[in-house]
PDB file of C-alpha atoms in Angstrom:
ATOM      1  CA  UNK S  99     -25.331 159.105 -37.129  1.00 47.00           C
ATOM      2  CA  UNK S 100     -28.896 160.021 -38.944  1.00 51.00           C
ATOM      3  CA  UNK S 101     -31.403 156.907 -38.448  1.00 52.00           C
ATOM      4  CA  UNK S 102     -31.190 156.302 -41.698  1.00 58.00           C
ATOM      5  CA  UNK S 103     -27.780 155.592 -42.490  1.00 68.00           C
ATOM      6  CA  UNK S 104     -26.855 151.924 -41.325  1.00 77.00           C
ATOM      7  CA  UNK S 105     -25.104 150.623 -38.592  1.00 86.00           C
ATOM      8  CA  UNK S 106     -23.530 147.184 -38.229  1.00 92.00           C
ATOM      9  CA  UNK S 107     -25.142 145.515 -35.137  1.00 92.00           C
ATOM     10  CA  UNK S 108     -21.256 144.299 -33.884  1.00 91.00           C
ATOM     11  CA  UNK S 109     -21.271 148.419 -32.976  1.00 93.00           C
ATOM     12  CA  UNK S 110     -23.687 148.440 -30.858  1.00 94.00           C
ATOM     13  CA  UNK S 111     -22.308 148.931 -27.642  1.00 96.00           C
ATOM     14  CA  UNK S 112     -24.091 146.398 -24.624  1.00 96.00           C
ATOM     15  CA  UNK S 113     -24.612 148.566 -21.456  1.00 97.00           C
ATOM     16  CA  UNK S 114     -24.945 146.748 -17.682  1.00 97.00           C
ATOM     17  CA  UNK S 115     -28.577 147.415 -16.534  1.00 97.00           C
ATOM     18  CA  UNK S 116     -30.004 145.903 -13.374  1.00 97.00           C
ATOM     19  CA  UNK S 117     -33.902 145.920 -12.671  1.00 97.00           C
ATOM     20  CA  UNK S 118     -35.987 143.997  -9.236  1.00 97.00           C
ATOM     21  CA  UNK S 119     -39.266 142.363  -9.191  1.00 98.00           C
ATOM     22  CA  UNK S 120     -40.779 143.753  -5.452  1.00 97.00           C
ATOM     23  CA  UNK S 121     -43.381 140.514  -4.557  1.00 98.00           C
ATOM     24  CA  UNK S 122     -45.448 140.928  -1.993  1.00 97.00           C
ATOM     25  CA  UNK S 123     -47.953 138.526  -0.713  1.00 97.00           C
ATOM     26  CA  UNK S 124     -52.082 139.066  -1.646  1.00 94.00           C
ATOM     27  CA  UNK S 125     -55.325 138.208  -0.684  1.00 93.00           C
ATOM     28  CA  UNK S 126     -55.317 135.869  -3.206  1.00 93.00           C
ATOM     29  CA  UNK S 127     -51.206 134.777  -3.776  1.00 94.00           C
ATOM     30  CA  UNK S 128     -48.125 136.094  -4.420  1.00 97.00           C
ATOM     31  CA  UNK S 129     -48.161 139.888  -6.598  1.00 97.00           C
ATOM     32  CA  UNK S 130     -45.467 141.734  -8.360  1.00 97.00           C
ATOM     33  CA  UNK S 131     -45.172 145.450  -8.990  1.00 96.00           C
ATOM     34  CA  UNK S 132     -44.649 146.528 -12.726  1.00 95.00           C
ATOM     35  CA  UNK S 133     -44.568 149.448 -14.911  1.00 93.00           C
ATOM     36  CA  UNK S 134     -45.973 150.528 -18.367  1.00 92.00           C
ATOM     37  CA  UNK S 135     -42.935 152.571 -19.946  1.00 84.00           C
ATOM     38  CA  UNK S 136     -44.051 155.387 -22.169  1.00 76.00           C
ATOM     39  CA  UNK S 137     -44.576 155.030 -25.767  1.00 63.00           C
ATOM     40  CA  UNK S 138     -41.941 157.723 -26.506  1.00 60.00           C
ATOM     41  CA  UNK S 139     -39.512 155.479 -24.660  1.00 56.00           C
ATOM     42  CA  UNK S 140     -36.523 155.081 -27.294  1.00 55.00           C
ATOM     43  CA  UNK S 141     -36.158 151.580 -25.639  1.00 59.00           C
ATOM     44  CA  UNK S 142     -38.977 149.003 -24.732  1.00 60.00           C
ATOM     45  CA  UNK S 143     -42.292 151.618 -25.633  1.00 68.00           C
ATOM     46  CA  UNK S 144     -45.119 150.577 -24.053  1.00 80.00           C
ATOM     47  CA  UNK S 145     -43.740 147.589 -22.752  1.00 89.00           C
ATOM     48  CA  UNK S 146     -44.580 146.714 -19.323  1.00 93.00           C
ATOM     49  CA  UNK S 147     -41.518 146.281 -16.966  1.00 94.00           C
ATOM     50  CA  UNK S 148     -39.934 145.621 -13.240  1.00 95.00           C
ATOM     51  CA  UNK S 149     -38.468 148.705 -12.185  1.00 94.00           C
ATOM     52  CA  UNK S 150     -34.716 149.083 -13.010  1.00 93.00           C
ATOM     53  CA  UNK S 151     -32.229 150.969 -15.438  1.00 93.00           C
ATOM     54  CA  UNK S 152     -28.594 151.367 -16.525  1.00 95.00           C
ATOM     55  CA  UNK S 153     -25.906 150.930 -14.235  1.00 97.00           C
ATOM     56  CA  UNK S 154     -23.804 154.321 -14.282  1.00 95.00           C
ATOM     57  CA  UNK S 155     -20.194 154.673 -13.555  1.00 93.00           C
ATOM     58  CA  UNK S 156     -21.266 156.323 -10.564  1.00 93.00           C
ATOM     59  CA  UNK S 157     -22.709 152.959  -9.089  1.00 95.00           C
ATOM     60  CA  UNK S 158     -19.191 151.556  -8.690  1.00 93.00           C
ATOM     61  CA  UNK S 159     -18.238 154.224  -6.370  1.00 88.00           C
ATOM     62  CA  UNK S 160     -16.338 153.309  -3.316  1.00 91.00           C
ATOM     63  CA  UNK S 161     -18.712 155.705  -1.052  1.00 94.00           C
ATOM     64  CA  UNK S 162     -21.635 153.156  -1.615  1.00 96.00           C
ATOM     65  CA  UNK S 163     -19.940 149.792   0.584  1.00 95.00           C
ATOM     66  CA  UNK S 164     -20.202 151.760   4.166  1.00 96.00           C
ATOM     67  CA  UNK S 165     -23.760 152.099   3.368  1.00 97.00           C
ATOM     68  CA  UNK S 166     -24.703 148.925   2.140  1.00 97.00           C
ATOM     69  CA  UNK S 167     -25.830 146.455   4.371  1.00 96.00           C
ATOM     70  CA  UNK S 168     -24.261 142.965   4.946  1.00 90.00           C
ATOM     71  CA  UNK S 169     -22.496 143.125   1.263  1.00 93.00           C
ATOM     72  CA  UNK S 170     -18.955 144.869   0.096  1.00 95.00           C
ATOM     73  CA  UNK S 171     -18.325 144.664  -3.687  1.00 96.00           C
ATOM     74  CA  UNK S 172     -15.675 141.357  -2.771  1.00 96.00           C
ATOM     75  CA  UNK S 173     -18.927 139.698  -1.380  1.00 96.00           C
ATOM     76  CA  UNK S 174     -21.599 140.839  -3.857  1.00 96.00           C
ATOM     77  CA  UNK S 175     -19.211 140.216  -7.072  1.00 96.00           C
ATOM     78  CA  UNK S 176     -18.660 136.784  -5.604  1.00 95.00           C
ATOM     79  CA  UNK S 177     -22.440 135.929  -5.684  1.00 94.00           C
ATOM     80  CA  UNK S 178     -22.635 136.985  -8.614  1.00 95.00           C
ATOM     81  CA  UNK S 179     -19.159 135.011 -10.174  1.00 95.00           C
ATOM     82  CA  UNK S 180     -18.120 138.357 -10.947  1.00 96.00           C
ATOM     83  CA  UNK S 181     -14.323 139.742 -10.538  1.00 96.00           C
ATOM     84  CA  UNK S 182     -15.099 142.776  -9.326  1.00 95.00           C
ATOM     85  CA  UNK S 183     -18.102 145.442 -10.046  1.00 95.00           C
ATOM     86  CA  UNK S 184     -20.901 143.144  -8.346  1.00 96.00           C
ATOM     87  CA  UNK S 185     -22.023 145.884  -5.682  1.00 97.00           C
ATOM     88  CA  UNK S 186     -22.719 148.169  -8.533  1.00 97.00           C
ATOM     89  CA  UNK S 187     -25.772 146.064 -10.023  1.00 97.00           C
ATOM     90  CA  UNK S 188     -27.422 146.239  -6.516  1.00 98.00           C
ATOM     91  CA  UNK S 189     -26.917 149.707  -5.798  1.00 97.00           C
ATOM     92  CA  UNK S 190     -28.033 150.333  -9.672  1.00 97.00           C
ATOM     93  CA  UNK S 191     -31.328 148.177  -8.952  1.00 98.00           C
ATOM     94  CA  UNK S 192     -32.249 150.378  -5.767  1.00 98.00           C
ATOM     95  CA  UNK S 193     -31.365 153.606  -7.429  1.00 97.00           C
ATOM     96  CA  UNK S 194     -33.137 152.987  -9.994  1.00 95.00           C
ATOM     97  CA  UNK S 195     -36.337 151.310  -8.255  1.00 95.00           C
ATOM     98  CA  UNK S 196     -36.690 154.598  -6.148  1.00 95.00           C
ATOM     99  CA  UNK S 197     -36.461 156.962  -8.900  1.00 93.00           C
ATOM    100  CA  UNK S 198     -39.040 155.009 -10.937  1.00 91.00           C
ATOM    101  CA  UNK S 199     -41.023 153.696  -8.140  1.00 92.00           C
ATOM    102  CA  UNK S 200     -40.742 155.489  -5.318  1.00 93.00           C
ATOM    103  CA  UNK S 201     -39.775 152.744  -3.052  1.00 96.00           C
ATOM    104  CA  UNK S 202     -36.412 152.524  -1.286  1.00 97.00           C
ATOM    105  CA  UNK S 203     -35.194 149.326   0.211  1.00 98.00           C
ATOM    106  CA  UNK S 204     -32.874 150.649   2.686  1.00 97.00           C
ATOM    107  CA  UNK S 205     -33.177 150.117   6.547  1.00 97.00           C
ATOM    108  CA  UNK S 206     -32.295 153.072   8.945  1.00 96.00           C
ATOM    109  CA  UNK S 207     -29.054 152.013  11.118  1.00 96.00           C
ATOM    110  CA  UNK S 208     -30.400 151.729  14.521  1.00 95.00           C
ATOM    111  CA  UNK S 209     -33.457 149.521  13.212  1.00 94.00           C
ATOM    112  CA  UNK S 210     -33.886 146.225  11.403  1.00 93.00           C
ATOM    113  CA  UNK S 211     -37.310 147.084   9.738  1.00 94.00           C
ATOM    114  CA  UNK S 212     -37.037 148.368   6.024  1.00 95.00           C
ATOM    115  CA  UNK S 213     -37.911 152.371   6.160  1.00 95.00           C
ATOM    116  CA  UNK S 214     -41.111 153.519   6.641  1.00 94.00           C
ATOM    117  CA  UNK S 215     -43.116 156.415   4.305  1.00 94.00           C
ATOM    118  CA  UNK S 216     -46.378 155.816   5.779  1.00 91.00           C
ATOM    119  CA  UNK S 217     -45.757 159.346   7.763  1.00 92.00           C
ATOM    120  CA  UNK S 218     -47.034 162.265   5.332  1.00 92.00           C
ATOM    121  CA  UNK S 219     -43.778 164.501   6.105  1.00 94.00           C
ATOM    122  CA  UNK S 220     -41.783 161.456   5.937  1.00 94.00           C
ATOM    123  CA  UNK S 221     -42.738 160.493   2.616  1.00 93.00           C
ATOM    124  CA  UNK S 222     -42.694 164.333   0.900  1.00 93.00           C
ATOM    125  CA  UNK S 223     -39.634 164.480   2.387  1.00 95.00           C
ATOM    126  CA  UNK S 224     -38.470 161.240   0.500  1.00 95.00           C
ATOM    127  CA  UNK S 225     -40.005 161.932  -2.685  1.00 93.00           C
ATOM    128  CA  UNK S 226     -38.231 165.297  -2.513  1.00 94.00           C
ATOM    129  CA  UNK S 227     -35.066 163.079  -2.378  1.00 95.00           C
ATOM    130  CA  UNK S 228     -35.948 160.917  -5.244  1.00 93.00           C
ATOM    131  CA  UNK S 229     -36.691 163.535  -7.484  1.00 92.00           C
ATOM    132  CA  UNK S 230     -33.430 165.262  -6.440  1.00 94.00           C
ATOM    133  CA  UNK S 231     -31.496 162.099  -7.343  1.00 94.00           C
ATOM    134  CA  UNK S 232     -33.515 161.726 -10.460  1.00 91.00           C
ATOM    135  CA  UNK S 233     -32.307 164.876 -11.747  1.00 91.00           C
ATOM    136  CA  UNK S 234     -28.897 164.659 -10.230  1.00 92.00           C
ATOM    137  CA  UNK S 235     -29.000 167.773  -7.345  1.00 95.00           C
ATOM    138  CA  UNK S 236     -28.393 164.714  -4.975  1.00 95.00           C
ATOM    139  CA  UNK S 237     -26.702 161.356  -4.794  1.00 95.00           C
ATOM    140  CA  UNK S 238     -28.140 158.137  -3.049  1.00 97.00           C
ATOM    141  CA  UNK S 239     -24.795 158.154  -0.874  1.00 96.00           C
ATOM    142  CA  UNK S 240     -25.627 161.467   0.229  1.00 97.00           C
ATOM    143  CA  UNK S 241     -29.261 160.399   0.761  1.00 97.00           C
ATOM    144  CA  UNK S 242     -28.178 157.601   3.218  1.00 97.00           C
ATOM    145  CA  UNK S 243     -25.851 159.568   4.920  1.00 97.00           C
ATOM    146  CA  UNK S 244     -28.546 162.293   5.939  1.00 96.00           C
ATOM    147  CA  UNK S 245     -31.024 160.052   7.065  1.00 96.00           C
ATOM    148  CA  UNK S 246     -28.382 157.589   8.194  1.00 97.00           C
ATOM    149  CA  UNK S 247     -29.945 154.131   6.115  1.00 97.00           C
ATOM    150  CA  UNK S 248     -28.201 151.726   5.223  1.00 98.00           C
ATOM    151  CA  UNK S 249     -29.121 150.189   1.309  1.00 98.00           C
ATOM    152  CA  UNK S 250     -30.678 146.184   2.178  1.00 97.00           C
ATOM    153  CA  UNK S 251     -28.301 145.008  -0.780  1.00 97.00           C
ATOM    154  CA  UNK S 252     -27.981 141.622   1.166  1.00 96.00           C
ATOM    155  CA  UNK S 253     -32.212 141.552   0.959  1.00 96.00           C
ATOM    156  CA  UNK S 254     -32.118 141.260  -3.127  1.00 96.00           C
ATOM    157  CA  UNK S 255     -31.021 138.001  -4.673  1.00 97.00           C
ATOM    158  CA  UNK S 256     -30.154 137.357  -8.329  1.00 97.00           C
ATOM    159  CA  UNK S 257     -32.677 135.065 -10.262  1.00 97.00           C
ATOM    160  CA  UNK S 258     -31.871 135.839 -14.208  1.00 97.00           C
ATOM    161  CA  UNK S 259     -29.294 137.061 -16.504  1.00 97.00           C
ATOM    162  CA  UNK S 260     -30.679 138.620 -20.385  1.00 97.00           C
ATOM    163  CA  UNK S 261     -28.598 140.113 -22.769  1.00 97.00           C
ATOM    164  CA  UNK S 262     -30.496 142.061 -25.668  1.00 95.00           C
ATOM    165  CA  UNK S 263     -30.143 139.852 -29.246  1.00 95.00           C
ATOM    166  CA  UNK S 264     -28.105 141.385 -31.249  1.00 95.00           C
ATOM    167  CA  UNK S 265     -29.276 143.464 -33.770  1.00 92.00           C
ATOM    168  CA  UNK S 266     -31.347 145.943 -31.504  1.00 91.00           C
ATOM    169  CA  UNK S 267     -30.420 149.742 -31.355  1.00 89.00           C
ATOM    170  CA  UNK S 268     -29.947 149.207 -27.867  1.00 91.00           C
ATOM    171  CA  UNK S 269     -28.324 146.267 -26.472  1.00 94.00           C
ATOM    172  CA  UNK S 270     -28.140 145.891 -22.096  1.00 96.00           C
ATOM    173  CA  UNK S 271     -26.722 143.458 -20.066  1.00 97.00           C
ATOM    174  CA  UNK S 272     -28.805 143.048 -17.311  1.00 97.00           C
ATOM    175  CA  UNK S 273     -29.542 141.229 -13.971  1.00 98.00           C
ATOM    176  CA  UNK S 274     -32.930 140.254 -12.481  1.00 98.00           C
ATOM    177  CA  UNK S 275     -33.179 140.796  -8.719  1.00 98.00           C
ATOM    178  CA  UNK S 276     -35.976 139.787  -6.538  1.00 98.00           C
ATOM    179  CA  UNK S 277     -36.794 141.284  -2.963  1.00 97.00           C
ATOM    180  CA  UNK S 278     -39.984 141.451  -0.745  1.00 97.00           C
ATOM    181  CA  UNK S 279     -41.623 144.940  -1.284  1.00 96.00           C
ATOM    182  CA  UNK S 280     -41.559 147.145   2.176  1.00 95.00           C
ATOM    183  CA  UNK S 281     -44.983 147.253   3.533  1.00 91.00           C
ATOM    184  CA  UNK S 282     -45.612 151.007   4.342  1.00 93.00           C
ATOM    185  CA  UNK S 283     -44.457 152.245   1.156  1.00 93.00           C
ATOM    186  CA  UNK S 284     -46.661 152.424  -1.515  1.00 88.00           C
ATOM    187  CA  UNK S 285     -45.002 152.255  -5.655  1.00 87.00           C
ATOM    188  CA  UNK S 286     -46.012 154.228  -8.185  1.00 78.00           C
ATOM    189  CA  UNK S 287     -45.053 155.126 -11.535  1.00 68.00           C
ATOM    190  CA  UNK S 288     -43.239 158.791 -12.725  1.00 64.00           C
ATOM    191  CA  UNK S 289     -45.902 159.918 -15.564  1.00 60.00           C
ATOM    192  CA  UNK S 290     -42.280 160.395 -17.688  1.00 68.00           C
ATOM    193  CA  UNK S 291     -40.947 157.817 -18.211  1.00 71.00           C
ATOM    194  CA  UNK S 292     -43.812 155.085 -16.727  1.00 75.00           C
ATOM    195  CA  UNK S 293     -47.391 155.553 -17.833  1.00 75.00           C
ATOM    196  CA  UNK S 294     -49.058 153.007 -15.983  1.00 83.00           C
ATOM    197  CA  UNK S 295     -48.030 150.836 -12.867  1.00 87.00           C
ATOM    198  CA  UNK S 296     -50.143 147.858 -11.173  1.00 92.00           C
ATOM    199  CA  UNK S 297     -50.158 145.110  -8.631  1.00 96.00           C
ATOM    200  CA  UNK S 298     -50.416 141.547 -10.889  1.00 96.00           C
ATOM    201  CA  UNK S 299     -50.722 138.018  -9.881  1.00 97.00           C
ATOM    202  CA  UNK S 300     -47.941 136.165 -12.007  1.00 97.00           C
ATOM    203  CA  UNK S 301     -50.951 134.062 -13.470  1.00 96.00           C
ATOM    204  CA  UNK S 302     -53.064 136.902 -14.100  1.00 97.00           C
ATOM    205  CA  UNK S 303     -49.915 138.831 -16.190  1.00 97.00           C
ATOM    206  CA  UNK S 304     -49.554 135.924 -18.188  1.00 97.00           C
ATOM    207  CA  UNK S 305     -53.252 135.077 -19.103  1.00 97.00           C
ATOM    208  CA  UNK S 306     -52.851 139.216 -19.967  1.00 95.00           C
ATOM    209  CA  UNK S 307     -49.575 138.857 -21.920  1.00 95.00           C
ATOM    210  CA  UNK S 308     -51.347 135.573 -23.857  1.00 95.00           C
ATOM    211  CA  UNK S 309     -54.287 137.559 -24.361  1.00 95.00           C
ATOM    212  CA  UNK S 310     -52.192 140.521 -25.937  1.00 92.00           C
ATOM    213  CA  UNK S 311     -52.913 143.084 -22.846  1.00 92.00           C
ATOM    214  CA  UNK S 312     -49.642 143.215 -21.388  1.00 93.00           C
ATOM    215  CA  UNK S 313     -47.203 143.741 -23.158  1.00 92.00           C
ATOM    216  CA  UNK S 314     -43.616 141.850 -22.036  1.00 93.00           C
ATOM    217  CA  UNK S 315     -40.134 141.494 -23.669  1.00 90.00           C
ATOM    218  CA  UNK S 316     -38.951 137.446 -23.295  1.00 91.00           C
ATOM    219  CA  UNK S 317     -37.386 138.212 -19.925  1.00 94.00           C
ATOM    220  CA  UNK S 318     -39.798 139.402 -18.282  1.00 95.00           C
ATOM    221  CA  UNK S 319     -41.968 136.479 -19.312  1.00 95.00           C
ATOM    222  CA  UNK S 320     -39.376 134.273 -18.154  1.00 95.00           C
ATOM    223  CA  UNK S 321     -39.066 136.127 -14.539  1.00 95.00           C
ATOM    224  CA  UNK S 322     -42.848 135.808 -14.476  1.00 96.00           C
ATOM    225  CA  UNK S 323     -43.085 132.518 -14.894  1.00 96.00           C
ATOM    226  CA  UNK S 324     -40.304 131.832 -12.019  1.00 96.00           C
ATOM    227  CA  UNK S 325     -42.469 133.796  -9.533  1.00 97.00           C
ATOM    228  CA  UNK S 326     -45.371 131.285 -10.471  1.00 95.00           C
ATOM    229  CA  UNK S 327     -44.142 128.617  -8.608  1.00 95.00           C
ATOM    230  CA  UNK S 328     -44.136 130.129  -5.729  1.00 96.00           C
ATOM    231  CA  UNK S 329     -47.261 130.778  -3.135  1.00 95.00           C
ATOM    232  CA  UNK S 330     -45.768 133.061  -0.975  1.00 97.00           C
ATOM    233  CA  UNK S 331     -43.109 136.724  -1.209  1.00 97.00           C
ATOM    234  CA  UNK S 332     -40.765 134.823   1.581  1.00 96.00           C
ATOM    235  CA  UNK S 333     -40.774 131.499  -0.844  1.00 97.00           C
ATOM    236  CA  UNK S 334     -39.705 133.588  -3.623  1.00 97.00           C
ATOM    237  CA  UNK S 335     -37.075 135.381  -1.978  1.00 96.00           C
ATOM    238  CA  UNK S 336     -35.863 131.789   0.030  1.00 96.00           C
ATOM    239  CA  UNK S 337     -35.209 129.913  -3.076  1.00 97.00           C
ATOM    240  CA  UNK S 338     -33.466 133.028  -5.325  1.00 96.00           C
ATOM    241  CA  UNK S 339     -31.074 132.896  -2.366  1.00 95.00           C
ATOM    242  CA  UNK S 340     -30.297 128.871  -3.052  1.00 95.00           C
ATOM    243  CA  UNK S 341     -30.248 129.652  -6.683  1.00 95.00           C
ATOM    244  CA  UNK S 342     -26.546 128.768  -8.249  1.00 95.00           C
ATOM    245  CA  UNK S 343     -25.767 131.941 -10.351  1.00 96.00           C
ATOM    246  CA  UNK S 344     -27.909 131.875 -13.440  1.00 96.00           C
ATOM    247  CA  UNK S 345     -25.970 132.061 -16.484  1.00 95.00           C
ATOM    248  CA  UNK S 346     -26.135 135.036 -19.310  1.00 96.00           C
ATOM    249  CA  UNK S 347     -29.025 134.314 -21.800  1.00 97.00           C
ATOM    250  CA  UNK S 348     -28.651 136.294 -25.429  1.00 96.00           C
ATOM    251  CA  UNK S 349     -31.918 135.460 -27.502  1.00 95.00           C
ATOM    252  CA  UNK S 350     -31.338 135.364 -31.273  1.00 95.00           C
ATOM    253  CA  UNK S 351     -33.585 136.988 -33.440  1.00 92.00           C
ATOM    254  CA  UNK S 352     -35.906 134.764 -35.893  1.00 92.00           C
ATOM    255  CA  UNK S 353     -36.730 136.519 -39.237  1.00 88.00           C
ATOM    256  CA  UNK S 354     -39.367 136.186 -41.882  1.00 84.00           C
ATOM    257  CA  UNK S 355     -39.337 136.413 -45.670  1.00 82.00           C
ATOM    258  CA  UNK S 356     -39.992 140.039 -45.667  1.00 81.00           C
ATOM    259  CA  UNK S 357     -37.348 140.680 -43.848  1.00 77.00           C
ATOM    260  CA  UNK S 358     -39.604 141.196 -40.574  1.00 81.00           C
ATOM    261  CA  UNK S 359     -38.986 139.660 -36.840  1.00 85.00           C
ATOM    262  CA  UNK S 360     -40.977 136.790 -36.197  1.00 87.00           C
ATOM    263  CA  UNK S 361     -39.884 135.749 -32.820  1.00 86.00           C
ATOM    264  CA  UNK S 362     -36.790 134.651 -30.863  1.00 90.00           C
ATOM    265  CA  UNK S 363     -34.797 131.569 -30.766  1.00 93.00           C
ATOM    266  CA  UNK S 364     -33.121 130.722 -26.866  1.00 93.00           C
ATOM    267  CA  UNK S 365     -29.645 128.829 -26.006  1.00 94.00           C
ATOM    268  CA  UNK S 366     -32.040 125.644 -24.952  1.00 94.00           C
ATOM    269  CA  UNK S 367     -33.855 125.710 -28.210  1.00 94.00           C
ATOM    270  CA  UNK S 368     -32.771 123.390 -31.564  1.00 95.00           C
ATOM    271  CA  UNK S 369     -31.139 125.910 -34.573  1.00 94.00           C
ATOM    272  CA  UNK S 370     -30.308 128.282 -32.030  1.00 95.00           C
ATOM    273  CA  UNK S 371     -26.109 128.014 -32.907  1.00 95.00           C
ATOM    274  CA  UNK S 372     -27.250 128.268 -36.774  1.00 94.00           C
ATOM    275  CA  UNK S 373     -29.102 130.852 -36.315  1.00 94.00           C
ATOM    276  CA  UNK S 374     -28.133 133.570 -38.450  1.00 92.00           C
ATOM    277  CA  UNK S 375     -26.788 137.139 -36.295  1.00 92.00           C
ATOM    278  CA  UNK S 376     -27.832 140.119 -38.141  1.00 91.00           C
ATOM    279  CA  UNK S 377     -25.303 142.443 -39.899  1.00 90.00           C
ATOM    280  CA  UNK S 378     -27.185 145.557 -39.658  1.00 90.00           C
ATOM    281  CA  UNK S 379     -29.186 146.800 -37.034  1.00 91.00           C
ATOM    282  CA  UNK S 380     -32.777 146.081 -37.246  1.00 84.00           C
ATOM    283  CA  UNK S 381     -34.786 149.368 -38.555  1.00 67.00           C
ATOM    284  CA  UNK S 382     -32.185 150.981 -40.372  1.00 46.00           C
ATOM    285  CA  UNK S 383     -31.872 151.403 -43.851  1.00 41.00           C
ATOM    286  CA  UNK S 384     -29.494 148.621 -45.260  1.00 37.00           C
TER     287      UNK S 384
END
């Protein structure tokens, strides 16, 4: 379909994503590692972001429960008052969080400690794997079976739940994970599809965000704000793990007499169920 011809926003398709907020603990409070995604991005240009991406098919393979740690897909979906599928989101946040980032929360098998990349062959030997499971010459099963890891999926507790308003080209359904970023690994952004990556205070990104520096989608506002409560990584990652299961938040686009987006009405919020839905998809011609 050319991008001009229209497209009713019921067709949109809403794919599972997952994406993790690594906190770590600073000289001066708690930080959390984000990304700039590239203004050519098709999806969320320029926007600033925790790593994460779509969950593929190949997520929900059977291969990935010997190698993740404390969690089977019965357990996971249960934590996440899922049927089935649950195991997928986790693997799909670490996948994706060591393709963009560079840092893999996985723990070898003989050792409790969170691997290690603070060893120069170590770590070009690593980022040889993540680019080779970037571009699909390698799979993160095969990864952990070589260096015998096992993926800390028990480490990474769910904290928020965002679907895309409808309307958008692309819609995702995706979960927020937080976990305490391993010490001797340093993130970093691709240059490809992240621009720009940095360690922020959750006060300072949203004195940046109010100022019109950083820019942030809803969700990642709202994740933001969670982690401001908090004064320390383990306090973070304590209370996501008491957290009942957050339930599935769908914003609703707010429009303007031109026809333009003016905001975003939430569940919470008075007019939300009048709210009109869009019939077309926003950008296209009508």
């Amino acid at each position: 379909m050319a991008d001009d011809e229209p497209m009713l926003a019921a067709d949109v398709p809403v794919l599972p994503a997952a994406t993790v907020m690594l906190v770590r603990d600073g000289d001066d409070g708690i930080e959390v590692f984000m990304l700039q995604r590239t203004m050519s991005a098709s999806f969320a240009r320029g926007q600033y972001v925790f790593p994460g991406g779509r969950v593929d098919a190949a997520d929900h393979g059977e291969e990935f429960e010997p190698v993740c740690d404390g969690l089977d897909d019965a357990t996971a979906s249960a934590r996440m008052a899922m049927d089935h599928g649950g195991l997928a989101w986790l693997v799909a946040a670490i996948r994706e969080c060591f393709e963009e980032a560079g840092v893999l929360l996985a723990r070898a098998v003989d050792e409790a400690d969170v691997v290690r990349f603070d060893d120069p062959t170590t770590a070009d030997r690593f980022n040889d794997a993540r680019h080779a499971i970037h571009d699909g010459r390698q799979t993160l099963v095969e990864l952990c079976e070589r260096e015998r890891l096992l993926l800390l999926t028990d480490r990474m507790h769910l904290v928020d739940h965002w679907v895309t308003p409808v309307g958008e080209r692309k819609r995702f359904d995706t979960r927020f994970f937080v976990a305490q970023a391993p010490g001797a690994q340093e993130p970093l952004h691709d240059d490809k599809e992240t621009i720009a990556s940095l360690w922020v205070r959750p006060a300072d990104a949203l004195s940046m965000w109010q100022a019109g520096d950083l820019q942030m989608f809803p969700p990642t506002v709202a994740s933001i704000r969670f982690l401001q409560r908090f004064d320390t990584a383990a306090a973070v990652v304590d209370a996501a793990n008491e957290m009942d299961v957050p339930r599935a938040i769908t914003p609703r686009m707010l429009f303007g007499d031109d026809g333009g987006i003016v905001g975003v009405r939430l569940p919470w919020q008075d007019g939300y169920e009048s709210t009109p839905l869009p019939e077309f998809v926003i950008g296209r011609r009508r």
